[in-house]
């Protein structure tokens, strides 16, 4: 199983225990290069055989391997560290399901692009310059852009009722200045208060039981018995909504 989780803000021993998202029974020790700062939960890139792997700092090094035999951390990723509560949950799930902690970690960090820098998109905001030739279409685009909001070429063209070419002409003339904006999320924020489907009496009874466990913040194993299409997922959604409402 994984080593004891560290709760310190910074690791100063010079070695760290890194859990890798592989079917491994425990974290591996690595040395921290001089001048590099890590903390429990830091996402790091470390060597493993001939390849490099993203892992999570689980705590101080165990000292089971001599410092001179340890390989160094290659890179500390510039992303927020994994919270202690999530690291403890990984260890708990591994113990509860008798699974390697690394396999559970893989489930926790496998979202595509989650550890990559956010993709940027180019938008445009109205600058001080104005084109020497102002057509009615250009004037409409400028009028829309006067509110100061940054828009993509397509967004501004649609709001102004002009072609993309008109907007690009304003860009070429220096009237619209480029700004980088993060790409919008591919899914909306969850709304736990959003009304769901009407539950049957049996579903409502099961949903109430699950919500009770959530409200009590008490773990319980619950198995819903039902054929495919009977609405088990809707019942679980009720528990998920209750958990989201509690923050």
XYZ file of N, CA and C in Angstrom:
741
model
N 0.844 -1.192 0.000
C 0.000 0.000 0.000
C 0.877 1.240 0.000
N 0.247 2.415 -0.249
C 1.008 3.656 -0.327
C 1.554 4.030 1.035
N 2.637 4.814 1.009
C 3.244 5.255 2.254
C 2.348 6.274 2.936
N 2.693 6.592 4.179
C 1.897 7.554 4.931
C 1.905 8.898 4.227
N 0.742 9.503 4.132
C 0.606 10.762 3.415
C 1.136 11.902 4.260
N 1.958 12.746 3.635
C 2.494 13.914 4.318
C 1.529 15.074 4.183
N 1.420 15.879 5.245
C 0.558 17.058 5.218
C 1.368 18.342 5.330
N 2.680 18.254 5.255
C 3.520 19.446 5.339
C 3.358 20.292 4.079
N 3.599 21.615 4.231
C 3.488 22.512 3.080
C 4.634 22.319 2.107
N 5.808 21.978 2.607
C 6.961 21.825 1.734
C 7.830 20.686 2.238
N 8.437 19.976 1.319
C 9.313 18.864 1.668
C 10.751 19.349 1.595
N 11.498 19.146 2.666
C 12.849 19.697 2.733
C 13.912 18.617 2.863
N 13.527 17.356 2.821
C 14.493 16.288 3.053
C 15.391 16.024 1.857
N 15.013 16.491 0.689
C 15.811 16.231 -0.507
C 15.383 15.000 -1.261
N 14.495 14.196 -0.680
C 13.946 13.036 -1.391
C 12.434 13.026 -1.218
N 11.752 12.522 -2.239
C 10.294 12.472 -2.188
C 9.819 11.082 -2.573
N 8.657 10.758 -2.056
C 7.985 9.511 -2.392
C 6.922 9.846 -3.430
N 7.036 9.283 -4.628
C 6.155 9.632 -5.745
C 5.304 8.427 -6.129
N 3.988 8.613 -6.086
C 3.079 7.562 -6.532
C 2.838 7.732 -8.026
N 2.989 6.657 -8.768
C 2.835 6.680 -10.218
C 1.521 6.019 -10.619
N 0.884 6.484 -11.694
C -0.416 5.938 -12.108
C -0.279 4.616 -12.847
N 0.342 3.672 -12.191
C 0.576 2.344 -12.751
C 0.211 1.304 -11.697
N 0.097 0.067 -12.102
C -0.279 -1.000 -11.162
C 0.906 -1.358 -10.278
N 1.285 -0.400 -9.434
C 2.422 -0.580 -8.529
C 1.915 -0.575 -7.093
N 2.527 -1.360 -6.212
C 2.011 -1.488 -4.849
C 2.353 -0.326 -3.928
N 3.293 0.515 -4.324
C 3.721 1.597 -3.426
C 4.406 2.693 -4.242
N 4.615 3.857 -3.629
C 5.346 4.929 -4.308
C 6.832 4.590 -4.430
N 7.515 5.290 -5.314
C 8.961 5.153 -5.479
C 9.638 6.437 -5.007
N 10.853 6.284 -4.485
C 11.618 7.440 -4.031
C 12.394 8.071 -5.182
N 12.454 9.400 -5.160
C 13.256 10.172 -6.110
C 13.933 11.297 -5.346
N 15.061 11.755 -5.847
C 15.716 12.887 -5.212
C 15.284 14.177 -5.890
N 15.256 15.237 -5.086
C 14.825 16.541 -5.571
C 16.058 17.358 -5.936
N 16.189 17.810 -7.176
C 17.353 18.605 -7.571
C 17.452 19.885 -6.747
N 18.655 20.382 -6.591
C 18.880 21.617 -5.844
C 18.091 22.762 -6.472
N 17.468 23.564 -5.629
C 16.713 24.713 -6.102
C 15.292 24.414 -6.529
N 14.916 23.143 -6.540
C 13.560 22.755 -6.939
C 12.709 22.568 -5.689
N 11.549 23.173 -5.667
C 10.655 23.071 -4.518
C 9.459 22.189 -4.860
N 9.170 21.267 -3.984
C 7.996 20.414 -4.139
C 7.249 20.379 -2.817
N 6.016 19.978 -2.879
C 5.201 19.838 -1.681
C 4.335 18.598 -1.850
N 3.795 18.070 -0.781
C 2.902 16.924 -0.924
C 1.763 17.251 -1.887
N 1.529 16.357 -2.825
C 0.491 16.580 -3.821
C 0.990 17.170 -5.119
N 2.259 17.618 -5.159
C 2.794 18.187 -6.396
C 2.770 17.149 -7.508
N 2.395 17.593 -8.688
C 2.471 16.734 -9.872
C 3.864 16.882 -10.470
N 4.525 15.762 -10.661
C 5.902 15.793 -11.137
C 6.076 14.817 -12.294
N 7.091 15.078 -13.093
C 7.510 14.134 -14.127
C 8.784 13.469 -13.633
N 8.788 12.153 -13.624
C 9.941 11.406 -13.117
C 10.308 10.307 -14.107
N 11.571 9.898 -14.100
C 11.980 8.788 -14.970
C 11.555 7.452 -14.381
N 11.157 6.552 -15.260
C 10.836 5.180 -14.867
C 11.331 4.286 -15.991
N 12.467 3.661 -15.757
C 13.090 2.906 -16.833
C 13.481 3.859 -17.944
N 13.183 3.532 -19.197
C 13.562 4.403 -20.312
C 12.563 5.522 -20.590
N 11.444 5.543 -19.868
C 10.419 6.545 -20.154
C 10.259 7.522 -19.000
N 9.464 8.563 -19.227
C 9.140 9.521 -18.183
C 7.638 9.466 -17.927
N 7.274 9.573 -16.649
C 5.886 9.372 -16.235
C 5.466 10.514 -15.323
N 4.207 10.925 -15.419
C 3.654 11.902 -14.487
C 3.192 11.175 -13.232
N 3.620 11.667 -12.084
C 3.214 11.090 -10.811
C 2.863 12.180 -9.820
N 2.519 11.774 -8.609
C 2.125 12.705 -7.556
C 3.011 12.481 -6.339
N 3.552 13.568 -5.794
C 4.364 13.471 -4.581
C 3.458 13.067 -3.423
N 3.769 11.929 -2.821
C 2.951 11.381 -1.737
C 3.501 11.756 -0.373
N 4.723 12.228 -0.320
C 5.315 12.612 0.953
C 6.823 12.574 0.896
N 7.441 12.553 2.072
C 8.895 12.459 2.174
C 9.366 11.105 1.648
N 10.615 11.060 1.197
C 11.188 9.798 0.765
C 11.276 8.812 1.917
N 11.197 7.532 1.603
C 11.224 6.505 2.651
C 12.624 6.227 3.154
N 13.631 6.539 2.369
C 15.008 6.259 2.758
C 15.421 4.819 2.562
N 14.577 4.021 1.911
C 14.909 2.611 1.711
C 16.025 2.421 0.685
N 16.202 3.405 -0.190
C 17.255 3.346 -1.206
C 18.217 4.496 -0.963
N 19.505 4.233 -1.063
C 20.504 5.263 -0.834
C 20.334 6.446 -1.771
N 20.624 7.643 -1.257
C 20.429 8.867 -2.031
C 21.225 8.840 -3.329
N 22.415 8.266 -3.289
C 23.261 8.242 -4.489
C 22.716 7.309 -5.569
N 21.767 6.463 -5.216
C 21.189 5.541 -6.198
C 19.850 6.038 -6.743
N 19.348 7.128 -6.186
C 18.044 7.639 -6.614
C 18.172 8.470 -7.884
N 17.148 8.409 -8.704
C 17.092 9.243 -9.903
C 16.353 10.539 -9.558
N 16.702 11.636 -10.216
C 16.100 12.919 -9.845
C 14.738 13.152 -10.491
N 13.949 13.974 -9.828
C 12.702 14.466 -10.411
C 13.051 15.289 -11.642
N 12.383 15.018 -12.747
C 12.683 15.722 -13.990
C 12.049 17.100 -14.032
N 10.805 17.192 -13.586
C 10.081 18.467 -13.692
C 8.929 18.490 -12.702
N 8.667 19.678 -12.150
C 7.486 19.896 -11.318
C 6.476 20.657 -12.169
N 5.302 20.077 -12.377
C 4.306 20.702 -13.239
C 3.679 21.914 -12.557
N 3.437 22.936 -13.344
C 2.874 24.184 -12.830
C 1.349 24.089 -12.777
N 0.873 23.219 -11.917
C -0.565 23.041 -11.701
C -0.791 22.915 -10.197
N -2.002 23.209 -9.705
C -2.266 23.067 -8.272
C -2.020 21.636 -7.807
N -1.481 21.461 -6.603
C -1.220 20.106 -6.100
C -2.511 19.351 -5.818
N -2.398 18.034 -5.800
C -3.548 17.199 -5.448
C -3.858 17.395 -3.961
N -5.089 17.743 -3.608
C -5.426 17.983 -2.203
C -5.205 16.740 -1.341
N -4.931 16.980 -0.076
C -4.707 15.874 0.851
C -5.916 14.949 0.919
N -7.122 15.527 0.902
C -8.320 14.696 1.005
C -8.424 13.737 -0.172
N -7.984 14.159 -1.355
C -8.038 13.273 -2.512
C -6.955 12.208 -2.428
N -5.782 12.571 -1.905
C -4.723 11.563 -1.754
C -5.137 10.500 -0.738
N -5.767 10.944 0.334
C -6.253 9.968 1.317
C -7.341 9.081 0.707
N -8.160 9.666 -0.141
C -9.221 8.893 -0.784
C -8.633 7.839 -1.717
N -7.571 8.190 -2.427
C -6.900 7.218 -3.298
C -6.420 6.030 -2.475
N -5.771 6.308 -1.351
C -5.290 5.222 -0.498
C -6.450 4.402 0.067
N -7.529 5.095 0.442
C -8.675 4.379 1.011
C -9.302 3.455 -0.027
N -9.514 3.960 -1.241
C -10.105 3.138 -2.299
C -9.212 1.945 -2.600
N -7.893 2.180 -2.611
C -6.966 1.074 -2.872
C -7.111 -0.009 -1.810
N -7.208 0.400 -0.547
C -7.367 -0.578 0.516
C -8.719 -1.262 0.484
N -9.769 -0.495 0.207
C -11.129 -1.046 0.218
C -11.339 -2.046 -0.910
N -10.724 -1.770 -2.055
C -10.911 -2.644 -3.221
C -9.752 -3.613 -3.419
N -8.784 -3.589 -2.500
C -7.598 -4.444 -2.591
C -6.947 -4.264 -3.975
N -6.689 -2.999 -4.305
C -6.085 -2.659 -5.590
C -4.779 -1.912 -5.363
N -3.855 -1.948 -6.314
C -2.634 -1.153 -6.188
C -2.986 0.336 -6.150
N -2.401 1.105 -5.238
C -2.698 2.541 -5.178
C -2.449 3.251 -6.500
N -1.420 2.801 -7.231
C -1.141 3.436 -8.508
C -2.275 3.280 -9.504
N -2.958 2.141 -9.465
C -4.095 1.930 -10.364
C -5.243 2.872 -10.024
N -5.451 3.106 -8.736
C -6.497 4.036 -8.320
C -6.111 5.463 -8.701
N -4.837 5.807 -8.530
C -4.379 7.142 -8.915
C -4.635 7.389 -10.396
N -4.432 6.371 -11.203
C -4.657 6.517 -12.645
C -6.094 6.941 -12.928
N -7.038 6.399 -12.179
C -8.434 6.791 -12.361
C -8.653 8.249 -11.979
N -7.872 8.733 -11.015
C -8.068 10.087 -10.501
C -7.474 11.157 -11.406
N -6.500 10.804 -12.247
C -5.816 11.827 -13.044
C -5.884 11.545 -14.535
N -6.783 10.676 -14.962
C -6.771 10.265 -16.359
C -7.550 11.190 -17.284
N -8.200 12.239 -16.762
C -8.959 13.143 -17.631
C -8.032 13.758 -18.668
N -8.354 13.650 -19.959
C -7.471 14.175 -21.004
C -7.237 15.676 -20.852
N -5.979 16.073 -20.876
C -5.635 17.486 -20.828
C -5.718 18.121 -19.464
N -6.066 17.352 -18.413
C -6.246 17.949 -17.088
C -4.959 18.556 -16.549
N -3.813 17.983 -16.903
C -2.541 18.479 -16.384
C -1.776 19.283 -17.427
N -2.423 19.627 -18.513
C -1.788 20.445 -19.535
C -2.173 21.904 -19.334
N -1.329 22.795 -19.847
C -1.659 24.218 -19.790
C -2.954 24.460 -20.559
N -3.813 25.347 -20.050
C -5.084 25.579 -20.738
C -4.866 26.086 -22.158
N -5.643 25.558 -23.075
C -5.551 26.026 -24.453
C -6.103 27.442 -24.551
N -5.456 28.239 -25.374
C -5.864 29.624 -25.521
C -6.533 29.836 -26.875
N -7.412 30.804 -26.921
C -8.029 31.197 -28.187
C -7.815 32.690 -28.370
N -7.717 33.124 -29.608
C -7.474 34.531 -29.896
C -8.796 35.261 -30.050
N -8.963 36.298 -29.254
C -10.123 37.171 -29.357
C -9.614 38.583 -29.656
N -10.546 39.489 -29.872
C -10.146 40.849 -30.255
C -10.962 41.867 -29.481
N -10.266 42.950 -29.106
C -10.885 44.049 -28.370
C -10.614 45.343 -29.141
N -11.538 46.260 -29.090
C -11.405 47.507 -29.834
C -10.244 48.336 -29.310
N -9.386 48.797 -30.227
C -8.271 49.656 -29.867
C -8.594 51.112 -30.145
N -7.568 51.965 -30.073
C -7.780 53.400 -30.279
C -7.794 53.782 -31.749
N -7.112 53.005 -32.583
C -7.013 53.344 -34.004
C -8.325 53.059 -34.725
N -8.546 53.805 -35.800
C -9.706 53.567 -36.651
C -9.232 53.464 -38.099
N -9.885 52.624 -38.899
C -9.452 52.473 -40.287
C -9.686 53.755 -41.080
N -8.844 53.976 -42.082
C -8.987 55.179 -42.903
C -10.273 55.152 -43.716
N -10.751 53.949 -44.028
C -12.000 53.818 -44.783
C -13.020 53.094 -43.910
N -14.046 53.828 -43.503
C -15.059 53.262 -42.610
C -16.343 52.997 -43.393
N -16.601 51.735 -43.656
C -17.822 51.340 -44.354
C -18.944 51.140 -43.344
N -20.195 51.089 -43.797
C -21.294 50.818 -42.860
C -21.106 49.501 -42.102
N -20.601 48.463 -42.778
C -20.391 47.176 -42.103
C -19.318 47.303 -41.032
N -18.246 47.998 -41.363
C -17.188 48.200 -40.364
C -17.710 49.015 -39.187
N -18.526 50.010 -39.478
C -19.069 50.849 -38.407
C -19.925 50.023 -37.454
N -20.710 49.079 -37.998
C -21.523 48.222 -37.129
C -20.637 47.358 -36.236
N -19.565 46.817 -36.792
C -18.659 45.988 -35.992
C -17.983 46.810 -34.902
N -17.556 48.029 -35.246
C -16.919 48.901 -34.254
C -17.907 49.255 -33.151
N -19.149 49.530 -33.523
C -20.163 49.884 -32.529
C -20.377 48.748 -31.529
N -20.433 47.517 -32.022
C -20.593 46.372 -31.124
C -19.383 46.234 -30.212
N -18.179 46.435 -30.758
C -16.945 46.246 -29.991
C -16.692 47.360 -28.989
N -17.448 48.449 -29.077
C -17.224 49.579 -28.169
C -17.570 49.257 -26.721
N -18.248 48.122 -26.483
C -18.569 47.770 -25.092
C -17.359 47.248 -24.331
N -16.235 47.046 -25.044
C -14.997 46.642 -24.372
C -14.797 45.156 -24.212
N -15.797 44.349 -24.541
C -15.652 42.903 -24.400
C -14.792 42.336 -25.523
N -14.008 41.319 -25.191
C -13.195 40.635 -26.197
C -14.034 39.551 -26.858
N -13.971 39.490 -28.166
C -14.729 38.498 -28.926
C -13.850 37.874 -29.991
N -14.169 36.662 -30.370
C -13.493 36.053 -31.508
C -14.029 36.699 -32.784
N -13.331 36.453 -33.891
C -13.778 36.993 -35.174
C -15.211 36.566 -35.459
N -15.503 35.285 -35.244
C -16.837 34.768 -35.542
C -17.886 35.390 -34.639
N -17.575 35.526 -33.354
C -18.538 36.096 -32.413
C -18.869 37.537 -32.770
N -17.841 38.328 -33.062
C -18.076 39.733 -33.398
C -18.842 39.855 -34.712
N -18.493 39.020 -35.682
C -19.187 39.064 -36.967
C -20.667 38.732 -36.801
N -20.975 37.729 -35.995
C -22.375 37.342 -35.795
C -23.161 38.436 -35.074
N -22.565 39.028 -34.035
C -23.281 40.059 -33.280
C -23.500 41.316 -34.106
N -22.546 41.629 -34.966
C -22.660 42.840 -35.782
C -23.419 42.601 -37.079
N -23.663 41.331 -37.410
C -24.356 41.023 -38.648
C -23.522 41.306 -39.876
N -22.214 41.044 -39.777
C -21.303 41.266 -40.903
C -20.549 39.974 -41.181
N -19.751 39.980 -42.234
C -18.960 38.804 -42.576
C -17.677 38.761 -41.758
N -17.075 37.583 -41.684
C -15.784 37.454 -41.009
C -14.745 38.351 -41.667
N -14.854 38.522 -42.988
C -13.885 39.348 -43.708
C -13.892 40.789 -43.246
N -15.064 41.305 -42.890
C -15.145 42.677 -42.385
C -14.369 42.808 -41.080
N -14.550 41.844 -40.195
C -13.846 41.878 -38.909
C -12.345 41.730 -39.118
N -11.958 40.829 -39.990
C -10.524 40.648 -40.248
C -9.918 41.904 -40.869
N -10.705 42.622 -41.645
C -10.219 43.885 -42.189
C -9.931 44.894 -41.092
N -10.771 44.924 -40.065
C -10.528 45.809 -38.923
C -9.290 45.376 -38.144
N -9.064 44.061 -38.089
C -7.850 43.557 -37.435
C -6.625 44.016 -38.209
N -6.654 43.860 -39.528
C -5.516 44.258 -40.362
C -5.270 45.763 -40.291
N -6.343 46.527 -40.080
C -6.204 47.980 -40.008
C -5.745 48.453 -38.634
N -5.639 47.533 -37.672
C -5.188 47.904 -36.333
C -6.284 48.419 -35.433
N -7.545 48.364 -35.897
C -8.644 48.843 -35.065
C -9.023 47.840 -33.987
N -8.790 46.563 -34.248
C -9.053 45.509 -33.270
C -7.736 44.889 -32.839
N -7.531 44.791 -31.540
C -6.275 44.285 -30.993
C -6.477 42.877 -30.435
N -5.526 41.969 -30.689
C -5.684 40.584 -30.231
C -5.429 40.430 -28.739
N -6.189 39.563 -28.110
C -5.971 39.171 -26.714
C -6.159 37.659 -26.636
N -5.411 37.018 -25.752
C -5.522 35.574 -25.565
C -6.492 35.276 -24.427
N -7.429 34.399 -24.687
C -8.406 33.989 -23.682
C -8.371 32.478 -23.531
N -8.591 31.970 -22.317
C -8.656 30.510 -22.147
C -9.821 29.935 -22.933
N -9.610 28.744 -23.452
C -10.684 28.058 -24.148
C -11.808 27.751 -23.168
N -13.026 27.949 -23.593
C -14.168 27.717 -22.714
C -14.274 26.240 -22.353
N -14.798 25.974 -21.175
C -14.984 24.591 -20.732
C -15.904 23.857 -21.697
N -15.630 22.574 -21.883
C -16.426 21.783 -22.819
C -17.745 21.326 -22.208
N -17.972 21.667 -20.951
C -19.228 21.281 -20.309
C -19.614 22.376 -19.317
N -20.898 22.583 -19.082
C -21.335 23.637 -18.165
C -21.107 23.253 -16.709
N -21.135 24.263 -15.849
C -21.042 24.006 -14.416
C -22.256 23.184 -13.974
N -22.048 22.199 -13.101
C -23.192 21.397 -12.641
C -24.167 22.234 -11.827
N -25.438 21.937 -11.965
C -26.491 22.633 -11.223
C -27.229 21.620 -10.356
N -26.807 21.469 -9.108
C -27.451 20.461 -8.256
C -28.919 20.748 -7.975
N -29.343 22.016 -8.155
C -30.745 22.355 -7.892
C -31.625 22.195 -9.121
N -31.049 21.738 -10.226
C -31.827 21.569 -11.452
C -32.842 20.440 -11.267
N -34.116 20.681 -11.563
C -35.132 19.625 -11.379
C -34.828 18.407 -12.247
N -34.968 17.242 -11.670
C -34.752 16.012 -12.414
C -36.070 15.386 -12.821
N -35.991 14.151 -13.258
C -37.213 13.446 -13.655
C -37.990 13.040 -12.403
N -39.268 12.808 -12.577
C -40.099 12.349 -11.461
C -39.733 10.904 -11.126
N -39.375 10.671 -9.871
C -38.976 9.333 -9.446
C -40.196 8.508 -9.049
N -40.078 7.222 -9.272
C -41.119 6.305 -8.808
C -41.012 6.181 -7.290
N -42.024 5.651 -6.622
C -41.928 5.485 -5.162
C -40.700 4.686 -4.738
N -40.372 3.625 -5.474
C -39.198 2.818 -5.125
C -37.911 3.618 -5.320
N -37.843 4.374 -6.428
C -36.664 5.204 -6.664
C -36.533 6.277 -5.587
N -37.640 6.909 -5.246
C -37.610 7.966 -4.238
C -37.135 7.432 -2.890
N -37.557 6.224 -2.552
C -37.121 5.622 -1.285
C -35.611 5.387 -1.294
N -35.095 4.852 -2.406
C -33.658 4.604 -2.503
C -32.878 5.912 -2.517
N -33.400 6.920 -3.234
C -32.720 8.214 -3.288
C -32.671 8.857 -1.910
N -33.752 8.730 -1.151
C -33.762 9.279 0.198
C -32.725 8.631 1.090
N -32.542 7.318 0.942
C -31.523 6.610 1.717
C -30.129 7.134 1.380
N -29.870 7.303 0.079
C -28.556 7.793 -0.337
C -28.324 9.222 0.149
N -29.335 10.073 0.008
C -29.186 11.453 0.482
C -28.931 11.490 1.979
N -29.550 10.584 2.703
C -29.317 10.532 4.144
C -27.873 10.240 4.479
N -27.258 9.322 3.739
C -25.842 9.027 3.971
C -24.975 10.235 3.640
N -25.346 10.951 2.567
C -24.577 12.144 2.194
C -24.698 13.204 3.282
N -25.911 13.458 3.735
C -26.128 14.481 4.759
C -25.397 14.135 6.052
N -25.344 12.854 6.376
C -24.672 12.426 7.605
C -23.163 12.358 7.439
N -22.685 12.541 6.190
C -21.251 12.435 5.896
C -20.711 11.111 6.432
N -21.479 10.069 6.173
C -21.149 8.753 6.690
C -21.043 7.770 5.527
N -19.934 7.031 5.481
C -19.755 6.066 4.400
C -20.695 4.884 4.578
N -21.206 4.405 3.456
C -22.007 3.186 3.456
C -21.958 2.593 2.060
N -21.884 1.286 1.982
C -21.944 0.605 0.689
C -23.405 0.354 0.344
N -23.818 0.813 -0.826
C -25.212 0.684 -1.242
C -25.249 0.036 -2.618
N -26.063 -0.972 -2.776
C -26.243 -1.638 -4.065
C -27.686 -1.476 -4.502
N -27.877 -0.849 -5.665
C -29.215 -0.722 -6.228
C -29.482 -1.905 -7.151
N -30.594 -2.558 -6.930
C -30.962 -3.725 -7.732
C -32.006 -3.304 -8.758
N -31.670 -3.454 -10.023
C -32.617 -3.085 -11.074
C -32.081 -3.465 -12.435
N -32.969 -3.772 -13.354
C -32.548 -4.145 -14.701
C -32.081 -2.901 -15.443
N -31.426 -3.112 -16.572
C -30.978 -2.002 -17.400
C -32.167 -1.139 -17.813
N -32.027 0.169 -17.615
C -33.101 1.087 -17.976
C -34.126 1.317 -16.890
N -33.888 0.764 -15.699
C -34.871 0.910 -14.620
C -34.721 2.225 -13.859
N -33.670 2.999 -14.144
C -33.527 4.305 -13.503
C -32.577 4.343 -12.329
N -31.627 3.420 -12.280
C -30.664 3.419 -11.167
C -29.791 4.671 -11.203
N -29.395 5.072 -12.403
C -28.522 6.243 -12.518
C -29.211 7.492 -11.997
N -30.503 7.651 -12.275
C -31.237 8.810 -11.767
C -31.225 8.844 -10.245
N -31.289 7.681 -9.631
C -31.235 7.621 -8.169
C -29.868 8.078 -7.678
N -28.814 7.601 -8.321
C -27.469 8.025 -7.929
C -27.280 9.522 -8.148
N -27.904 10.069 -9.196
C -27.801 11.506 -9.446
C -28.344 12.309 -8.269
N -29.352 11.787 -7.602
C -29.899 12.480 -6.437
C -28.842 12.599 -5.338
N -28.069 11.537 -5.143
C -27.005 11.576 -4.140
C -25.888 12.516 -4.582
N -25.563 12.488 -5.861
C -24.529 13.390 -6.384
C -24.951 14.842 -6.193
N -26.212 15.149 -6.507
C -26.713 16.512 -6.340
C -26.647 16.946 -4.879
N -26.969 16.039 -3.976
C -26.899 16.369 -2.548
C -25.467 16.662 -2.129
N -24.516 15.880 -2.647
C -23.108 16.104 -2.308
C -22.620 17.431 -2.872
N -23.000 17.755 -4.116
C -22.594 19.027 -4.715
C -23.188 20.204 -3.954
N -24.412 20.061 -3.492
C -25.053 21.143 -2.744
C -24.322 21.440 -1.441
N -23.692 20.419 -0.876
C -22.937 20.605 0.368
C -21.547 21.160 0.105
N -21.197 21.300 -1.151
C -19.880 21.845 -1.485
C -18.794 20.823 -1.466
